[in-house]
mmCIF file with all atom_site columns, C-alpha atoms in Angstrom:
data_model
loop_
_atom_site.group_PDB
_atom_site.id
_atom_site.type_symbol
_atom_site.label_atom_id
_atom_site.label_alt_id
_atom_site.label_comp_id
_atom_site.label_asym_id
_atom_site.label_entity_id
_atom_site.label_seq_id
_atom_site.pdbx_PDB_ins_code
_atom_site.Cartn_x
_atom_site.Cartn_y
_atom_site.Cartn_z
_atom_site.occupancy
_atom_site.B_iso_or_equiv
_atom_site.pdbx_formal_charge
_atom_site.auth_seq_id
_atom_site.auth_comp_id
_atom_site.auth_asym_id
_atom_site.auth_atom_id
_atom_site.pdbx_PDB_model_num
ATOM 1  C CA . MET A 1 1  ? 112.161 82.686  73.962  1.00 78.00 ? 55  MET A CA 1
ATOM 2  C CA . ASP A 1 2  ? 108.733 83.719  72.696  1.00 93.00 ? 56  ASP A CA 1
ATOM 3  C CA . PRO A 1 3  ? 108.319 87.532  72.961  1.00 92.00 ? 57  PRO A CA 1
ATOM 4  C CA . GLN A 1 4  ? 104.893 87.215  74.622  1.00 94.00 ? 58  GLN A CA 1
ATOM 5  C CA . LEU A 1 5  ? 106.327 84.859  77.237  1.00 95.00 ? 59  LEU A CA 1
ATOM 6  C CA . GLU A 1 6  ? 109.180 87.311  77.831  1.00 96.00 ? 60  GLU A CA 1
ATOM 7  C CA . LEU A 1 7  ? 106.643 90.102  78.329  1.00 96.00 ? 61  LEU A CA 1
ATOM 8  C CA . ASP A 1 8  ? 104.666 87.954  80.768  1.00 96.00 ? 62  ASP A CA 1
ATOM 9  C CA . SER A 1 9  ? 107.869 87.298  82.725  1.00 96.00 ? 63  SER A CA 1
ATOM 10 C CA . ILE A 1 10 ? 108.672 91.021  82.782  1.00 97.00 ? 64  ILE A CA 1
ATOM 11 C CA . LEU A 1 11 ? 105.174 91.888  84.000  1.00 96.00 ? 65  LEU A CA 1
ATOM 12 C CA . ILE A 1 12 ? 105.482 89.366  86.831  1.00 97.00 ? 66  ILE A CA 1
ATOM 13 C CA . ALA A 1 13 ? 108.842 90.842  87.822  1.00 97.00 ? 67  ALA A CA 1
ATOM 14 C CA . LEU A 1 14 ? 107.377 94.360  87.807  1.00 96.00 ? 68  LEU A CA 1
ATOM 15 C CA . ARG A 1 15 ? 104.534 93.469  90.202  1.00 94.00 ? 69  ARG A CA 1
ATOM 16 C CA . GLY A 1 16 ? 106.583 93.679  93.365  1.00 91.00 ? 70  GLY A CA 1
ATOM 17 C CA . ALA A 1 17 ? 109.464 95.775  92.098  1.00 95.00 ? 71  ALA A CA 1
ATOM 18 C CA . SER A 1 18 ? 110.599 99.019  93.698  1.00 95.00 ? 72  SER A CA 1
ATOM 19 C CA . LEU A 1 19 ? 111.074 102.094 91.494  1.00 93.00 ? 73  LEU A CA 1
ATOM 20 C CA . GLU A 1 20 ? 114.774 101.339 91.171  1.00 95.00 ? 74  GLU A CA 1
ATOM 21 C CA . GLU A 1 21 ? 114.038 97.732  90.232  1.00 96.00 ? 75  GLU A CA 1
ATOM 22 C CA . GLN A 1 22 ? 111.406 98.842  87.695  1.00 96.00 ? 76  GLN A CA 1
ATOM 23 C CA . ALA A 1 23 ? 113.992 101.066 86.014  1.00 93.00 ? 77  ALA A CA 1
ATOM 24 C CA . ALA A 1 24 ? 116.551 98.247  86.031  1.00 95.00 ? 78  ALA A CA 1
ATOM 25 C CA . ILE A 1 25 ? 114.030 95.871  84.436  1.00 96.00 ? 79  ILE A CA 1
ATOM 26 C CA . GLY A 1 26 ? 113.342 98.552  81.829  1.00 94.00 ? 80  GLY A CA 1
ATOM 27 C CA . ARG A 1 27 ? 117.019 99.062  81.008  1.00 92.00 ? 81  ARG A CA 1
ATOM 28 C CA . GLY A 1 28 ? 117.624 95.317  80.861  1.00 93.00 ? 82  GLY A CA 1
ATOM 29 C CA . ASP A 1 29 ? 114.921 92.817  79.997  1.00 94.00 ? 83  ASP A CA 1
ATOM 30 C CA . LEU A 1 30 ? 112.357 95.248  78.585  1.00 95.00 ? 84  LEU A CA 1
ATOM 31 C CA . ALA A 1 31 ? 114.894 97.059  76.390  1.00 92.00 ? 85  ALA A CA 1
ATOM 32 C CA . SER A 1 32 ? 116.057 93.697  75.033  1.00 92.00 ? 86  SER A CA 1
ATOM 33 C CA . LEU A 1 33 ? 112.477 92.648  74.338  1.00 93.00 ? 87  LEU A CA 1
ATOM 34 C CA . LEU A 1 34 ? 111.598 95.917  72.602  1.00 91.00 ? 88  LEU A CA 1
ATOM 35 C CA . HIS A 1 35 ? 114.564 95.480  70.295  1.00 87.00 ? 89  HIS A CA 1
ATOM 36 C CA . VAL A 1 36 ? 113.234 92.171  68.903  1.00 89.00 ? 90  VAL A CA 1
ATOM 37 C CA . ALA A 1 37 ? 109.476 92.384  69.565  1.00 90.00 ? 91  ALA A CA 1
ATOM 38 C CA . PRO A 1 38 ? 107.021 92.579  66.673  1.00 91.00 ? 92  PRO A CA 1
ATOM 39 C CA . PRO A 1 39 ? 105.301 95.970  66.259  1.00 89.00 ? 93  PRO A CA 1
ATOM 40 C CA . GLN A 1 40 ? 101.993 94.641  67.638  1.00 94.00 ? 94  GLN A CA 1
ATOM 41 C CA . LEU A 1 41 ? 103.674 93.651  70.897  1.00 94.00 ? 95  LEU A CA 1
ATOM 42 C CA . VAL A 1 42 ? 105.429 97.013  71.171  1.00 91.00 ? 96  VAL A CA 1
ATOM 43 C CA . ASP A 1 43 ? 102.050 98.728  70.708  1.00 92.00 ? 97  ASP A CA 1
ATOM 44 C CA . LYS A 1 44 ? 100.585 96.460  73.406  1.00 95.00 ? 98  LYS A CA 1
ATOM 45 C CA . ILE A 1 45 ? 103.357 97.446  75.828  1.00 95.00 ? 99  ILE A CA 1
ATOM 46 C CA . ILE A 1 46 ? 102.793 101.131 75.085  1.00 93.00 ? 100 ILE A CA 1
ATOM 47 C CA . LYS A 1 47 ? 99.067  100.695 75.707  1.00 93.00 ? 101 LYS A CA 1
ATOM 48 C CA . MET A 1 48 ? 99.793  98.920  79.003  1.00 94.00 ? 102 MET A CA 1
ATOM 49 C CA . ALA A 1 49 ? 102.047 101.813 80.060  1.00 93.00 ? 103 ALA A CA 1
ATOM 50 C CA . ARG A 1 50 ? 99.070  104.159 79.813  1.00 90.00 ? 104 ARG A CA 1
ATOM 51 C CA . ARG A 1 51 ? 97.273  102.150 82.530  1.00 90.00 ? 105 ARG A CA 1
ATOM 52 C CA . ASP A 1 52 ? 100.069 100.746 84.685  1.00 92.00 ? 106 ASP A CA 1
ATOM 53 C CA . ASN A 1 53 ? 102.628 103.059 86.226  1.00 91.00 ? 107 ASN A CA 1
ATOM 54 C CA . ARG A 1 54 ? 105.088 100.187 86.815  1.00 94.00 ? 108 ARG A CA 1
ATOM 55 C CA . VAL A 1 55 ? 105.135 99.403  83.086  1.00 95.00 ? 109 VAL A CA 1
ATOM 56 C CA . ARG A 1 56 ? 105.380 103.121 82.374  1.00 94.00 ? 110 ARG A CA 1
ATOM 57 C CA . CYS A 1 57 ? 108.439 103.482 84.636  1.00 93.00 ? 111 CYS A CA 1
ATOM 58 C CA . ALA A 1 58 ? 110.163 100.492 83.026  1.00 94.00 ? 112 ALA A CA 1
ATOM 59 C CA . LEU A 1 59 ? 109.265 101.725 79.534  1.00 93.00 ? 113 LEU A CA 1
ATOM 60 C CA . ALA A 1 60 ? 110.663 105.178 80.291  1.00 91.00 ? 114 ALA A CA 1
ATOM 61 C CA . ALA A 1 61 ? 113.933 103.594 81.435  1.00 91.00 ? 115 ALA A CA 1
ATOM 62 C CA . SER A 1 62 ? 114.099 101.289 78.421  1.00 90.00 ? 116 SER A CA 1
ATOM 63 C CA . ARG A 1 63 ? 113.425 104.032 75.893  1.00 84.00 ? 117 ARG A CA 1
ATOM 64 C CA . TYR A 1 64 ? 117.078 105.044 75.610  1.00 77.00 ? 118 TYR A CA 1
ATOM 65 C CA . TYR A 1 65 ? 118.480 101.519 75.657  1.00 73.00 ? 119 TYR A CA 1
ATOM 66 C CA . CYS A 1 66 ? 116.278 99.695  73.140  1.00 69.00 ? 120 CYS A CA 1
ATOM 67 C CA . GLY A 1 67 ? 117.591 101.049 69.817  1.00 74.00 ? 121 GLY A CA 1
ATOM 68 C CA . LEU A 1 68 ? 114.132 101.417 68.293  1.00 77.00 ? 122 LEU A CA 1
ATOM 69 C CA . GLY A 1 69 ? 113.321 103.628 65.357  1.00 80.00 ? 123 GLY A CA 1
ATOM 70 C CA . LYS A 1 70 ? 112.077 107.185 65.637  1.00 84.00 ? 124 LYS A CA 1
ATOM 71 C CA . THR A 1 71 ? 108.399 106.319 65.089  1.00 83.00 ? 125 THR A CA 1
ATOM 72 C CA . ILE A 1 72 ? 108.279 103.878 68.002  1.00 81.00 ? 126 ILE A CA 1
ATOM 73 C CA . CYS A 1 73 ? 110.380 106.168 70.202  1.00 84.00 ? 127 CYS A CA 1
ATOM 74 C CA . ASP A 1 74 ? 107.961 109.027 69.480  1.00 88.00 ? 128 ASP A CA 1
ATOM 75 C CA . LYS A 1 75 ? 105.054 106.786 70.585  1.00 86.00 ? 129 LYS A CA 1
ATOM 76 C CA . ILE A 1 76 ? 106.880 105.886 73.778  1.00 88.00 ? 130 ILE A CA 1
ATOM 77 C CA . ASP A 1 77 ? 107.760 109.538 74.421  1.00 89.00 ? 131 ASP A CA 1
ATOM 78 C CA . SER A 1 78 ? 104.120 110.591 74.057  1.00 88.00 ? 132 SER A CA 1
ATOM 79 C CA . VAL A 1 79 ? 103.161 108.149 76.821  1.00 87.00 ? 133 VAL A CA 1
ATOM 80 C CA . VAL A 1 80 ? 106.011 108.666 79.261  1.00 85.00 ? 134 VAL A CA 1
ATOM 81 C CA . SER A 1 81 ? 106.087 112.463 78.953  1.00 84.00 ? 135 SER A CA 1
ATOM 82 C CA . ALA A 1 82 ? 102.380 112.889 79.764  1.00 78.00 ? 136 ALA A CA 1
ATOM 83 C CA . PRO A 1 83 ? 101.246 112.900 83.397  1.00 76.00 ? 137 PRO A CA 1
ATOM 84 C CA . PHE A 1 84 ? 100.015 109.524 84.612  1.00 68.00 ? 138 PHE A CA 1
ATOM 85 C CA . PRO A 1 85 ? 96.167  109.631 84.565  1.00 65.00 ? 139 PRO A CA 1
ATOM 86 C CA . ALA A 1 86 ? 95.844  108.795 88.261  1.00 57.00 ? 140 ALA A CA 1
ATOM 87 C CA . ALA A 1 87 ? 97.965  111.835 89.091  1.00 54.00 ? 141 ALA A CA 1
ATOM 88 C CA . LEU A 1 88 ? 95.393  114.093 87.448  1.00 51.00 ? 142 LEU A CA 1
ATOM 89 C CA . GLN A 1 89 ? 92.463  112.928 89.569  1.00 54.00 ? 143 GLN A CA 1
ATOM 90 C CA . PRO A 1 90 ? 91.580  115.159 92.512  1.00 58.00 ? 144 PRO A CA 1
ATOM 91 C CA . ARG A 1 91 ? 92.328  113.710 95.901  1.00 57.00 ? 145 ARG A CA 1
ATOM 92 C CA . ARG A 1 92 ? 89.414  112.860 98.114  1.00 64.00 ? 146 ARG A CA 1
ATOM 93 C CA . LYS A 1 93 ? 89.018  115.027 101.149 1.00 64.00 ? 147 LYS A CA 1
ATOM 94 C CA . PRO A 1 94 ? 89.128  113.142 104.405 1.00 63.00 ? 148 PRO A CA 1
ATOM 95 C CA . SER A 1 95 ? 85.754  112.665 105.998 1.00 62.00 ? 149 SER A CA 1
ATOM 96 C CA . SER A 1 96 ? 85.100  114.739 109.097 1.00 60.00 ? 150 SER A CA 1
ATOM 97 C CA . ARG A 1 97 ? 82.531  112.240 110.418 1.00 59.00 ? 151 ARG A CA 1
ATOM 98 C CA . ARG A 1 98 ? 83.338  110.408 113.607 1.00 54.00 ? 152 ARG A CA 1
#
C-alpha cells in the first residue's frame, strides 16, 4: 500500500478513537508505517503530532515499536516529551453574568 494512503487510513481511524485505541493504533499500524515510510512522511507525521493530540498519543505509543534510527527517535521524543500546546493555555474563567 502507498505510505500516504496508509497514513490517511490511520488518521481516519484516530478521529473517533479512545486513548486506548489511539495507543493501539500507534503500536500497530503507525509503527509499521514509520518503519517503511520515507523521511519526508515521517517528518510530516511528527509535524502533525505537534498540532493533534490524537496523532501525538499514537506516535508516543509507536516510538518504541517502530525500529527507527536514533535521529528520528530523537525528533519524536522532542515532540512527545513536551507539553501539548493546548495544555499550556490558561483556562477561561466562567462568566458571572446571568
